mmCIF file of C-alpha atoms and ligand atoms in Angstrom:
data_model
loop_
_atom_site.group_PDB
_atom_site.id
_atom_site.type_symbol
_atom_site.label_atom_id
_atom_site.label_comp_id
_atom_site.label_asym_id
_atom_site.label_seq_id
_atom_site.Cartn_x
_atom_site.Cartn_y
_atom_site.Cartn_z
ATOM 1 C CA UNK N 1 -44.200 37.912 -103.011
ATOM 2 C CA UNK N 2 -43.531 34.554 -104.646
ATOM 3 C CA UNK N 3 -41.505 33.237 -101.706
ATOM 4 C CA UNK N 4 -43.892 34.640 -99.117
ATOM 5 C CA UNK N 5 -46.805 32.998 -100.830
ATOM 6 C CA UNK N 6 -45.185 29.591 -101.112
ATOM 7 C CA UNK N 7 -43.791 29.615 -97.584
ATOM 8 C CA UNK N 8 -47.048 30.791 -96.047
ATOM 9 C CA UNK N 9 -49.012 28.123 -97.911
ATOM 10 C CA UNK N 10 -46.579 25.466 -96.759
ATOM 11 C CA UNK N 11 -46.617 26.643 -93.150
ATOM 12 C CA UNK N 12 -50.397 26.650 -93.157
ATOM 13 C CA UNK N 13 -50.309 23.347 -95.055
ATOM 14 C CA UNK N 14 -53.183 24.515 -97.195
ATOM 15 C CA UNK N 15 -52.174 23.368 -100.669
ATOM 16 C CA UNK N 16 -55.638 22.433 -101.832
ATOM 17 C CA UNK N 17 -57.031 19.874 -104.213
ATOM 18 C CA UNK N 18 -59.746 20.952 -106.608
ATOM 19 C CA UNK N 19 -62.453 19.402 -104.433
ATOM 20 C CA UNK N 20 -61.105 20.913 -101.231
ATOM 21 C CA UNK N 21 -60.934 24.269 -102.956
ATOM 22 C CA UNK N 22 -64.623 23.817 -103.758
ATOM 23 C CA UNK N 23 -64.206 24.373 -107.457
ATOM 24 C CA UNK N 24 -67.571 23.379 -108.867
ATOM 25 C CA UNK N 25 -70.316 24.539 -111.235
ATOM 26 C CA UNK N 26 -70.928 27.609 -109.041
ATOM 27 C CA UNK N 27 -67.295 28.731 -108.975
ATOM 28 C CA UNK N 28 -66.037 32.018 -110.287
ATOM 29 C CA UNK N 29 -62.387 31.995 -111.359
ATOM 30 C CA UNK N 30 -60.520 35.248 -111.929
ATOM 31 C CA UNK N 31 -57.636 35.057 -114.428
ATOM 32 C CA UNK N 32 -54.900 37.409 -115.583
ATOM 33 C CA UNK N 33 -53.126 37.211 -118.951
ATOM 34 C CA UNK N 34 -50.015 39.284 -119.682
ATOM 35 C CA UNK N 35 -47.819 37.041 -121.857
ATOM 36 C CA UNK N 36 -47.237 39.548 -124.682
ATOM 37 C CA UNK N 37 -48.866 42.868 -125.570
ATOM 38 C CA UNK N 38 -52.302 42.702 -123.946
ATOM 39 C CA UNK N 39 -53.092 43.137 -120.239
ATOM 40 C CA UNK N 40 -56.249 41.147 -119.562
ATOM 41 C CA UNK N 41 -58.435 40.230 -116.614
ATOM 42 C CA UNK N 42 -61.544 38.028 -116.737
ATOM 43 C CA UNK N 43 -63.964 36.315 -114.424
ATOM 44 C CA UNK N 44 -65.486 33.074 -115.740
ATOM 45 C CA UNK N 45 -68.124 30.925 -114.037
ATOM 46 C CA UNK N 46 -67.557 27.160 -114.147
ATOM 47 C CA UNK N 47 -65.116 27.393 -117.066
ATOM 48 C CA UNK N 48 -67.771 28.298 -119.631
ATOM 49 C CA UNK N 49 -69.788 31.380 -118.680
ATOM 50 C CA UNK N 50 -67.786 34.554 -119.227
ATOM 51 C CA UNK N 51 -68.895 37.169 -116.682
ATOM 52 C CA UNK N 52 -66.410 39.869 -117.660
ATOM 53 C CA UNK N 53 -63.509 40.090 -120.111
ATOM 54 C CA UNK N 54 -61.319 43.200 -119.802
ATOM 55 C CA UNK N 55 -58.550 43.667 -122.401
ATOM 56 C CA UNK N 56 -56.102 46.594 -122.460
ATOM 57 C CA UNK N 57 -54.182 46.441 -125.741
ATOM 58 C CA UNK N 58 -50.684 47.877 -126.174
ATOM 59 C CA UNK N 59 -50.905 47.954 -129.983
ATOM 60 C CA UNK N 60 -50.657 51.777 -130.100
ATOM 61 C CA UNK N 61 -47.423 51.701 -128.101
ATOM 62 C CA UNK N 62 -45.737 49.022 -130.200
ATOM 63 C CA UNK N 63 -46.884 50.286 -133.617
ATOM 64 C CA UNK N 64 -44.306 53.086 -133.427
ATOM 65 C CA UNK N 65 -41.534 50.463 -133.059
ATOM 66 C CA UNK N 66 -42.950 48.070 -135.699
ATOM 67 C CA UNK N 67 -43.121 45.218 -133.163
ATOM 68 C CA UNK N 68 -43.274 44.340 -129.464
ATOM 69 C CA UNK N 69 -40.364 45.604 -127.345
ATOM 70 C CA UNK N 70 -40.367 43.230 -124.319
ATOM 71 C CA UNK N 71 -39.106 45.764 -121.749
ATOM 72 C CA UNK N 72 -41.603 48.410 -122.863
ATOM 73 C CA UNK N 73 -44.413 45.828 -122.827
ATOM 74 C CA UNK N 74 -43.532 44.668 -119.282
ATOM 75 C CA UNK N 75 -43.593 48.233 -117.953
ATOM 76 C CA UNK N 76 -46.950 48.895 -119.569
ATOM 77 C CA UNK N 77 -48.397 45.710 -118.022
ATOM 78 C CA UNK N 78 -47.251 46.984 -114.633
ATOM 79 C CA UNK N 79 -48.993 50.316 -115.178
ATOM 80 C CA UNK N 80 -52.225 48.675 -116.374
ATOM 81 C CA UNK N 81 -52.656 45.539 -114.286
ATOM 82 C CA UNK N 82 -54.406 47.171 -111.294
ATOM 83 C CA UNK N 83 -56.758 48.982 -113.646
ATOM 84 C CA UNK N 84 -57.903 45.799 -115.458
ATOM 85 C CA UNK N 85 -58.432 43.996 -112.131
ATOM 86 C CA UNK N 86 -60.622 46.763 -110.686
ATOM 87 C CA UNK N 87 -62.453 47.091 -113.983
ATOM 88 C CA UNK N 88 -63.285 43.335 -113.884
ATOM 89 C CA UNK N 89 -64.648 43.641 -110.347
ATOM 90 C CA UNK N 90 -66.616 46.804 -111.222
ATOM 91 C CA UNK N 91 -68.145 45.337 -114.398
ATOM 92 C CA UNK N 92 -69.118 42.045 -112.749
ATOM 93 C CA UNK N 93 -70.355 43.457 -109.443
ATOM 94 C CA UNK N 94 -68.425 40.642 -107.753
ATOM 95 C CA UNK N 95 -66.091 41.096 -104.789
ATOM 96 C CA UNK N 96 -62.746 39.338 -104.266
ATOM 97 C CA UNK N 97 -64.408 37.181 -101.594
ATOM 98 C CA UNK N 98 -66.788 35.813 -104.263
ATOM 99 C CA UNK N 99 -63.890 34.424 -106.306
ATOM 100 C CA UNK N 100 -63.131 30.712 -105.743
ATOM 101 C CA UNK N 101 -59.603 30.787 -107.190
ATOM 102 C CA UNK N 102 -57.149 33.118 -108.908
ATOM 103 C CA UNK N 103 -55.142 32.109 -111.955
ATOM 104 C CA UNK N 104 -52.697 33.552 -114.489
ATOM 105 C CA UNK N 105 -50.717 32.611 -117.579
ATOM 106 C CA UNK N 106 -47.353 31.178 -116.482
ATOM 107 C CA UNK N 107 -45.948 30.747 -120.022
ATOM 108 C CA UNK N 108 -44.915 30.531 -122.767
ATOM 109 C CA UNK N 109 -44.405 34.240 -123.331
ATOM 110 C CA UNK N 110 -42.190 37.207 -122.514
ATOM 111 C CA UNK N 111 -40.801 36.603 -119.044
ATOM 112 C CA UNK N 112 -40.916 40.216 -117.832
ATOM 113 C CA UNK N 113 -44.525 40.467 -119.001
ATOM 114 C CA UNK N 114 -45.623 37.134 -117.524
ATOM 115 C CA UNK N 115 -44.195 38.066 -114.120
ATOM 116 C CA UNK N 116 -46.623 40.982 -113.806
ATOM 117 C CA UNK N 117 -49.837 38.958 -114.237
ATOM 118 C CA UNK N 118 -48.574 35.919 -112.350
ATOM 119 C CA UNK N 119 -47.479 37.881 -109.300
ATOM 120 C CA UNK N 120 -50.633 39.994 -109.265
ATOM 121 C CA UNK N 121 -52.791 36.830 -109.284
ATOM 122 C CA UNK N 122 -50.628 35.142 -106.630
ATOM 123 C CA UNK N 123 -50.922 38.243 -104.443
ATOM 124 C CA UNK N 124 -54.714 38.217 -104.734
ATOM 125 C CA UNK N 125 -54.761 34.503 -103.854
ATOM 126 C CA UNK N 126 -52.594 35.121 -100.813
ATOM 127 C CA UNK N 127 -54.491 38.162 -99.553
ATOM 128 C CA UNK N 128 -57.901 36.510 -99.956
ATOM 129 C CA UNK N 129 -56.693 33.048 -98.885
ATOM 130 C CA UNK N 130 -57.751 31.297 -102.105
ATOM 131 C CA UNK N 131 -56.043 28.732 -104.323
ATOM 132 C CA UNK N 132 -53.804 29.869 -107.166
ATOM 133 C CA UNK N 133 -53.308 28.145 -110.518
ATOM 134 C CA UNK N 134 -50.657 28.919 -113.147
ATOM 135 C CA UNK N 135 -51.884 28.121 -116.669
ATOM 136 C CA UNK N 136 -50.179 27.178 -119.947
ATOM 137 C CA UNK N 137 -51.037 29.827 -122.566
ATOM 138 C CA UNK N 138 -51.354 27.317 -125.428
ATOM 139 C CA UNK N 139 -53.764 25.132 -123.519
ATOM 140 C CA UNK N 140 -55.708 28.310 -122.714
ATOM 141 C CA UNK N 141 -56.079 29.053 -126.448
ATOM 142 C CA UNK N 142 -57.615 25.580 -126.935
ATOM 143 C CA UNK N 143 -59.904 26.121 -123.906
ATOM 144 C CA UNK N 144 -61.216 29.381 -125.443
ATOM 145 C CA UNK N 145 -63.512 27.025 -127.331
ATOM 146 C CA UNK N 146 -65.286 25.940 -124.116
ATOM 147 C CA UNK N 147 -66.526 29.475 -123.415
ATOM 148 C CA UNK N 148 -70.225 29.869 -124.166
ATOM 149 C CA UNK N 149 -70.353 26.449 -125.885
ATOM 150 C CA UNK N 150 -71.188 22.837 -125.080
ATOM 151 C CA UNK N 151 -67.886 21.510 -126.509
ATOM 152 C CA UNK N 152 -66.467 18.426 -124.820
ATOM 153 C CA UNK N 153 -63.444 16.291 -125.813
ATOM 154 C CA UNK N 154 -62.543 14.296 -127.827
ATOM 155 C CA UNK N 155 -61.757 16.576 -130.779
ATOM 156 C CA UNK N 156 -58.978 17.626 -133.149
ATOM 157 C CA UNK N 157 -57.608 21.127 -132.562
ATOM 158 C CA UNK N 158 -55.714 23.305 -135.016
ATOM 159 C CA UNK N 159 -53.751 25.730 -132.841
ATOM 160 C CA UNK N 160 -52.262 28.634 -134.790
ATOM 161 C CA UNK N 161 -50.727 31.538 -132.900
ATOM 162 C CA UNK N 162 -47.867 34.011 -133.118
ATOM 163 C CA UNK N 163 -45.394 31.453 -131.787
ATOM 164 C CA UNK N 164 -46.942 28.028 -132.489
ATOM 165 C CA UNK N 165 -48.722 25.931 -135.109
ATOM 166 C CA UNK N 166 -49.898 22.518 -134.015
ATOM 167 C CA UNK N 167 -52.465 19.853 -134.777
ATOM 168 C CA UNK N 168 -53.551 18.306 -131.489
ATOM 169 C CA UNK N 169 -55.553 15.230 -130.577
ATOM 170 C CA UNK N 170 -57.497 16.390 -127.507
ATOM 171 C CA UNK N 171 -58.619 13.092 -125.984
ATOM 172 C CA UNK N 172 -59.857 14.448 -122.650
ATOM 173 C CA UNK N 173 -59.632 17.775 -120.796
ATOM 174 C CA UNK N 174 -56.199 16.673 -119.571
ATOM 175 C CA UNK N 175 -54.886 14.270 -122.211
ATOM 176 C CA UNK N 176 -53.442 15.870 -125.362
ATOM 177 C CA UNK N 177 -51.256 14.368 -128.092
ATOM 178 C CA UNK N 178 -49.493 16.694 -130.525
ATOM 179 C CA UNK N 179 -49.864 15.042 -133.941
ATOM 180 C CA UNK N 180 -47.754 17.582 -135.804
ATOM 181 C CA UNK N 181 -46.254 21.047 -135.579
ATOM 182 C CA UNK N 182 -44.212 23.614 -137.437
ATOM 183 C CA UNK N 183 -40.576 22.818 -138.017
ATOM 184 C CA UNK N 184 -39.667 26.495 -138.512
ATOM 185 C CA UNK N 185 -41.911 29.585 -138.510
ATOM 186 C CA UNK N 186 -45.292 29.551 -136.784
ATOM 187 C CA UNK N 187 -48.323 30.555 -138.865
ATOM 188 C CA UNK N 188 -48.664 33.952 -137.130
ATOM 189 C CA UNK N 189 -44.949 34.568 -137.480
ATOM 190 C CA UNK N 190 -45.223 33.863 -141.229
ATOM 191 C CA UNK N 191 -48.123 36.324 -141.551
ATOM 192 C CA UNK N 192 -46.194 38.988 -139.623
ATOM 193 C CA UNK N 193 -42.918 38.501 -141.539
ATOM 194 C CA UNK N 194 -44.590 38.499 -144.961
ATOM 195 C CA UNK N 195 -46.542 41.639 -144.007
ATOM 196 C CA UNK N 196 -43.317 43.338 -142.912
ATOM 197 C CA UNK N 197 -41.459 42.515 -146.104
ATOM 198 C CA UNK N 198 -44.265 44.162 -148.076
ATOM 199 C CA UNK N 199 -43.964 47.248 -145.865
ATOM 200 C CA UNK N 200 -47.303 46.734 -144.078
ATOM 201 C CA UNK N 201 -47.658 48.138 -140.539
ATOM 202 C CA UNK N 202 -47.594 46.140 -137.275
ATOM 203 C CA UNK N 203 -49.507 44.001 -136.394
ATOM 204 C CA UNK N 204 -49.041 42.380 -139.798
ATOM 205 C CA UNK N 205 -51.500 39.455 -139.620
ATOM 206 C CA UNK N 206 -54.782 41.397 -139.386
ATOM 207 C CA UNK N 207 -53.617 44.005 -141.936
ATOM 208 C CA UNK N 208 -52.636 41.288 -144.437
ATOM 209 C CA UNK N 209 -55.984 39.549 -143.879
ATOM 210 C CA UNK N 210 -57.865 42.773 -144.683
ATOM 211 C CA UNK N 211 -55.914 43.415 -147.910
ATOM 212 C CA UNK N 212 -56.244 39.755 -148.975
ATOM 213 C CA UNK N 213 -60.016 40.225 -149.135
ATOM 214 C CA UNK N 214 -59.493 42.794 -151.932
ATOM 215 C CA UNK N 215 -57.061 40.605 -153.911
ATOM 216 C CA UNK N 216 -57.087 37.640 -156.294
ATOM 217 C CA UNK N 217 -55.986 34.482 -154.466
ATOM 218 C CA UNK N 218 -55.093 32.784 -157.764
ATOM 219 C CA UNK N 219 -52.846 35.613 -158.989
ATOM 220 C CA UNK N 220 -49.620 33.887 -157.902
ATOM 221 C CA UNK N 221 -48.843 30.250 -157.321
ATOM 222 C CA UNK N 222 -46.812 29.814 -154.118
ATOM 223 C CA UNK N 223 -45.110 26.618 -152.883
ATOM 224 C CA UNK N 224 -46.472 24.280 -150.202
ATOM 225 C CA UNK N 225 -43.677 22.637 -148.211
ATOM 226 C CA UNK N 226 -43.304 18.859 -148.267
ATOM 227 C CA UNK N 227 -42.799 17.850 -144.629
ATOM 228 C CA UNK N 228 -44.137 15.163 -142.243
ATOM 229 C CA UNK N 229 -47.787 14.119 -142.429
ATOM 230 C CA UNK N 230 -49.075 16.627 -139.872
ATOM 231 C CA UNK N 231 -46.061 18.963 -139.683
ATOM 232 C CA UNK N 232 -45.770 22.435 -141.192
ATOM 233 C CA UNK N 233 -42.989 24.545 -142.655
ATOM 234 C CA UNK N 234 -43.607 28.130 -143.680
ATOM 235 C CA UNK N 235 -40.112 29.528 -144.147
ATOM 236 C CA UNK N 236 -39.916 28.457 -147.840
ATOM 237 C CA UNK N 237 -43.226 30.187 -148.476
ATOM 238 C CA UNK N 238 -41.881 33.352 -146.851
ATOM 239 C CA UNK N 239 -38.771 33.230 -149.084
ATOM 240 C CA UNK N 240 -40.972 32.706 -152.174
ATOM 241 C CA UNK N 241 -42.946 35.851 -151.291
ATOM 242 C CA UNK N 242 -39.691 37.747 -150.770
ATOM 243 C CA UNK N 243 -38.519 36.744 -154.285
ATOM 244 C CA UNK N 244 -41.893 37.699 -155.721
ATOM 245 C CA UNK N 245 -41.767 41.124 -154.058
ATOM 246 C CA UNK N 246 -38.207 41.684 -155.369
ATOM 247 C CA UNK N 247 -39.310 40.781 -158.910
ATOM 248 C CA UNK N 248 -41.536 43.866 -158.837
ATOM 249 C CA UNK N 249 -38.677 46.268 -158.007
ATOM 250 C CA UNK N 250 -39.232 49.544 -159.842
ATOM 251 C CA UNK N 251 -42.839 48.572 -160.614
ATOM 252 C CA UNK N 252 -46.037 48.907 -158.626
ATOM 253 C CA UNK N 253 -46.374 46.013 -156.144
ATOM 254 C CA UNK N 254 -49.708 44.135 -156.453
ATOM 255 C CA UNK N 255 -50.005 44.033 -152.656
ATOM 256 C CA UNK N 256 -53.596 42.806 -152.460
ATOM 257 C CA UNK N 257 -53.000 39.929 -154.896
ATOM 258 C CA UNK N 258 -49.832 38.838 -153.069
ATOM 259 C CA UNK N 259 -51.670 38.961 -149.721
ATOM 260 C CA UNK N 260 -54.564 36.916 -151.155
ATOM 261 C CA UNK N 261 -52.256 34.327 -152.780
ATOM 262 C CA UNK N 262 -50.166 33.968 -149.606
ATOM 263 C CA UNK N 263 -53.252 33.627 -147.400
ATOM 264 C CA UNK N 264 -54.709 31.028 -149.760
ATOM 265 C CA UNK N 265 -51.500 28.980 -149.704
ATOM 266 C CA UNK N 266 -51.085 28.981 -145.922
ATOM 267 C CA UNK N 267 -54.762 28.380 -145.175
ATOM 268 C CA UNK N 268 -55.069 25.503 -147.629
ATOM 269 C CA UNK N 269 -52.015 23.753 -146.073
ATOM 270 C CA UNK N 270 -53.507 24.144 -142.588
ATOM 271 C CA UNK N 271 -56.893 22.969 -143.839
ATOM 272 C CA UNK N 272 -55.660 19.849 -145.663
ATOM 273 C CA UNK N 273 -53.606 18.599 -142.722
ATOM 274 C CA UNK N 274 -56.339 19.289 -140.177
ATOM 275 C CA UNK N 275 -58.885 17.463 -142.328
ATOM 276 C CA UNK N 276 -56.587 14.477 -142.654
ATOM 277 C CA UNK N 277 -56.059 14.317 -138.868
ATOM 278 C CA UNK N 278 -59.808 14.572 -138.357
ATOM 279 C CA UNK N 279 -60.517 11.718 -140.777
ATOM 280 C CA UNK N 280 -57.828 9.543 -139.175
ATOM 281 C CA UNK N 281 -59.128 10.210 -135.648
ATOM 282 C CA UNK N 282 -62.706 9.201 -136.332
ATOM 283 C CA UNK N 283 -63.833 12.178 -134.194
ATOM 284 C CA UNK N 284 -66.827 14.295 -135.146
ATOM 285 C CA UNK N 285 -65.554 17.612 -133.763
ATOM 286 C CA UNK N 286 -62.848 20.044 -134.878
ATOM 287 C CA UNK N 287 -61.664 23.169 -133.084
ATOM 288 C CA UNK N 288 -59.719 26.219 -134.275
ATOM 289 C CA UNK N 289 -57.618 28.093 -131.701
ATOM 290 C CA UNK N 290 -54.989 30.841 -131.295
ATOM 291 C CA UNK N 291 -54.593 34.406 -132.522
ATOM 292 C CA UNK N 292 -54.382 33.345 -136.184
ATOM 293 C CA UNK N 293 -57.841 31.756 -135.796
ATOM 294 C CA UNK N 294 -58.998 35.354 -136.360
ATOM 295 C CA UNK N 295 -57.912 35.026 -140.011
ATOM 296 C CA UNK N 296 -60.882 35.073 -142.395
ATOM 297 C CA UNK N 297 -59.315 32.665 -144.922
ATOM 298 C CA UNK N 298 -58.504 30.028 -142.300
ATOM 299 C CA UNK N 299 -61.865 30.445 -140.531
ATOM 300 C CA UNK N 300 -63.792 29.964 -143.788
ATOM 301 C CA UNK N 301 -61.840 26.864 -144.763
ATOM 302 C CA UNK N 302 -62.184 25.180 -141.358
ATOM 303 C CA UNK N 303 -65.855 26.210 -141.212
ATOM 304 C CA UNK N 304 -66.438 24.438 -144.546
ATOM 305 C CA UNK N 305 -65.879 21.130 -142.726
ATOM 306 C CA UNK N 306 -69.449 21.598 -141.492
ATOM 307 C CA UNK N 307 -70.587 20.714 -145.013
ATOM 308 C CA UNK N 308 -68.946 17.320 -144.550
ATOM 309 C CA UNK N 309 -70.884 16.600 -141.367
ATOM 310 C CA UNK N 310 -68.299 17.668 -138.785
ATOM 311 C CA UNK N 311 -69.131 19.909 -135.843
ATOM 312 C CA UNK N 312 -66.852 22.948 -136.087
ATOM 313 C CA UNK N 313 -65.946 25.198 -133.153
ATOM 314 C CA UNK N 314 -64.289 28.555 -133.822
ATOM 315 C CA UNK N 315 -64.083 31.124 -131.031
ATOM 316 C CA UNK N 316 -65.484 34.619 -131.590
ATOM 317 C CA UNK N 317 -62.720 37.160 -132.383
ATOM 318 C CA UNK N 318 -62.480 38.376 -128.765
ATOM 319 C CA UNK N 319 -61.507 34.854 -127.604
ATOM 320 C CA UNK N 320 -59.120 34.165 -130.541
ATOM 321 C CA UNK N 321 -56.551 36.821 -129.726
ATOM 322 C CA UNK N 322 -55.043 36.951 -126.252
ATOM 323 C CA UNK N 323 -57.583 37.257 -123.444
ATOM 324 C CA UNK N 324 -57.927 36.104 -119.846
ATOM 325 C CA UNK N 325 -61.283 34.331 -120.191
ATOM 326 C CA UNK N 326 -59.520 31.420 -121.904
ATOM 327 C CA UNK N 327 -57.028 31.302 -119.016
ATOM 328 C CA UNK N 328 -59.837 31.081 -116.447
ATOM 329 C CA UNK N 329 -61.449 28.321 -118.493
ATOM 330 C CA UNK N 330 -58.178 26.364 -118.679
ATOM 331 C CA UNK N 331 -57.788 26.741 -114.898
ATOM 332 C CA UNK N 332 -61.280 25.379 -114.306
ATOM 333 C CA UNK N 333 -60.777 22.299 -116.497
ATOM 334 C CA UNK N 334 -57.333 21.567 -115.081
ATOM 335 C CA UNK N 335 -56.860 18.453 -112.966
ATOM 336 C CA UNK N 336 -54.271 19.984 -110.666
ATOM 337 C CA UNK N 337 -55.148 22.882 -108.472
ATOM 338 C CA UNK N 338 -53.360 25.359 -106.260
ATOM 339 C CA UNK N 339 -49.782 25.285 -107.611
ATOM 340 C CA UNK N 340 -48.145 28.309 -105.943
ATOM 341 C CA UNK N 341 -44.656 26.990 -106.789
ATOM 342 C CA UNK N 342 -45.178 27.562 -110.511
ATOM 343 C CA UNK N 343 -42.739 30.009 -112.105
ATOM 344 C CA UNK N 344 -42.942 31.857 -115.399
ATOM 345 C CA UNK N 345 -41.393 30.220 -118.476
ATOM 346 C CA UNK N 346 -40.629 31.647 -121.893
ATOM 347 C CA UNK N 347 -40.688 28.542 -124.074
ATOM 348 C CA UNK N 348 -43.225 25.786 -124.290
ATOM 349 C CA UNK N 349 -42.635 22.560 -122.355
ATOM 350 C CA UNK N 350 -45.754 20.759 -123.480
ATOM 351 C CA UNK N 351 -49.292 21.901 -123.970
ATOM 352 C CA UNK N 352 -50.465 21.124 -120.460
ATOM 353 C CA UNK N 353 -47.414 21.598 -118.280
ATOM 354 C CA UNK N 354 -46.764 24.711 -116.226
HETATM 355 O O1 LIG H 401 -52.333 33.916 -130.122
HETATM 356 P P1 LIG H 401 -51.758 35.260 -130.296
HETATM 357 O O2 LIG H 401 -52.558 36.423 -129.812
HETATM 358 O O3 LIG H 401 -50.332 35.354 -129.668
HETATM 359 C C1 LIG H 401 -49.606 34.244 -129.302
HETATM 360 O O4 LIG H 401 -50.041 33.569 -128.370
HETATM 361 O O5 LIG H 401 -48.580 33.998 -129.973
HETATM 362 O O6 LIG H 401 -51.499 35.428 -131.830
HETATM 363 C C2 LIG H 401 -50.929 36.575 -132.342
HETATM 364 C C3 LIG H 401 -50.708 36.315 -133.804
HETATM 365 C C4 LIG H 401 -49.898 37.409 -134.477
HETATM 366 O O7 LIG H 401 -48.899 36.800 -135.248
HETATM 367 C C5 LIG H 401 -50.934 38.111 -135.346
HETATM 368 O O8 LIG H 401 -50.396 38.714 -136.499
HETATM 369 C C6 LIG H 401 -51.839 36.961 -135.690
HETATM 370 O O9 LIG H 401 -51.974 36.248 -134.493
HETATM 371 N N1 LIG H 401 -53.163 37.397 -136.166
HETATM 372 C C7 LIG H 401 -53.597 37.194 -137.435
HETATM 373 C C8 LIG H 401 -54.884 37.779 -137.522
HETATM 374 N N2 LIG H 401 -55.187 38.326 -136.294
HETATM 375 C C9 LIG H 401 -54.113 38.073 -135.476
HETATM 376 N N3 LIG H 401 -53.012 36.564 -138.473
HETATM 377 C C10 LIG H 401 -53.703 36.509 -139.630
HETATM 378 N N4 LIG H 401 -54.937 37.065 -139.781
HETATM 379 C C11 LIG H 401 -55.558 37.700 -138.768
HETATM 380 N N5 LIG H 401 -56.768 38.220 -138.934
HETATM 381 ZN ZN1 LIG H 402 -51.778 33.846 -127.564
#
């Protein structure tokens, strides 16, 4: 399908620009997201108005393995993708002909999983003779903040997901500078690993967050890594928790207090560095993005910046974790349009590239 699509587009010479594709404030974009363990399809009007947001989670499947098995996830995406697409059309009352462009996450993510959403969206674009746009998943997480809001750049974004932790200077819709990032584990990875070493079930992050609310965040003092101004390092913190857990061998583990102390440590590091970047930038707006933006400790800390006069944007839970509405929004705000040559990629190139 990939080759057919590209060749046909080239023969017809119909690689469109955004204006030619008539992407404007009346446009509906359909997006698919299948980078990890959720099969999602959304339709978003003009990058901000979410018409429908269908999410089929694979959590039940992967819980029995204690984590995501890429091959199993890819097969489940294949079984579910047609269902989420028809559900999006049914819920919205829109027809394929009403869609101005089709888009999908191209990466980073699990290659076998990405291929399912990308090829489904390319097929729809080909069949209905519409433009196609491959989207960078990390940029999509940032763009989740445009949905149902009036947010416009410039702003500072704290992007915290399962695979990435970055502080970004978002100058315009298409001009990002990464000010700092993790030098080892991502924030979500740290949550998941710490949860696992305490014997908590998959997915670790949300479970740890829930238990932390019952614990004392001052019970244990955990180390904050000393790295570059806006960089992060969470592997030392993870090792400190491991030592702490081992020190309780043969005794009852104070799980809630460890969760609360860990969450406090990680969220205060993220908060301090984001605040510093915000002060340095002179911007008035700060944005939280990525799956870990669902964490109550981090949300509360970033939200407290409101008390200092900053405008804070935090997506509702449904747009924090993986969803396709953010992908449709990223497609809408993208400068390039109709890139049928795009292929899936597993690792990040930069925040905007596909
Ligand atoms: O953004 P995301 O859905 O996937 C990637 O793009 O990587 O983020 C998934 C990550 C997982 O590590 C998960 O444990 C974490 O987000 N997460 C949380 C919470 N909800 C999801 N971490 C801490 N607290 C939460 N409430
Ligand atoms: Zn994600």
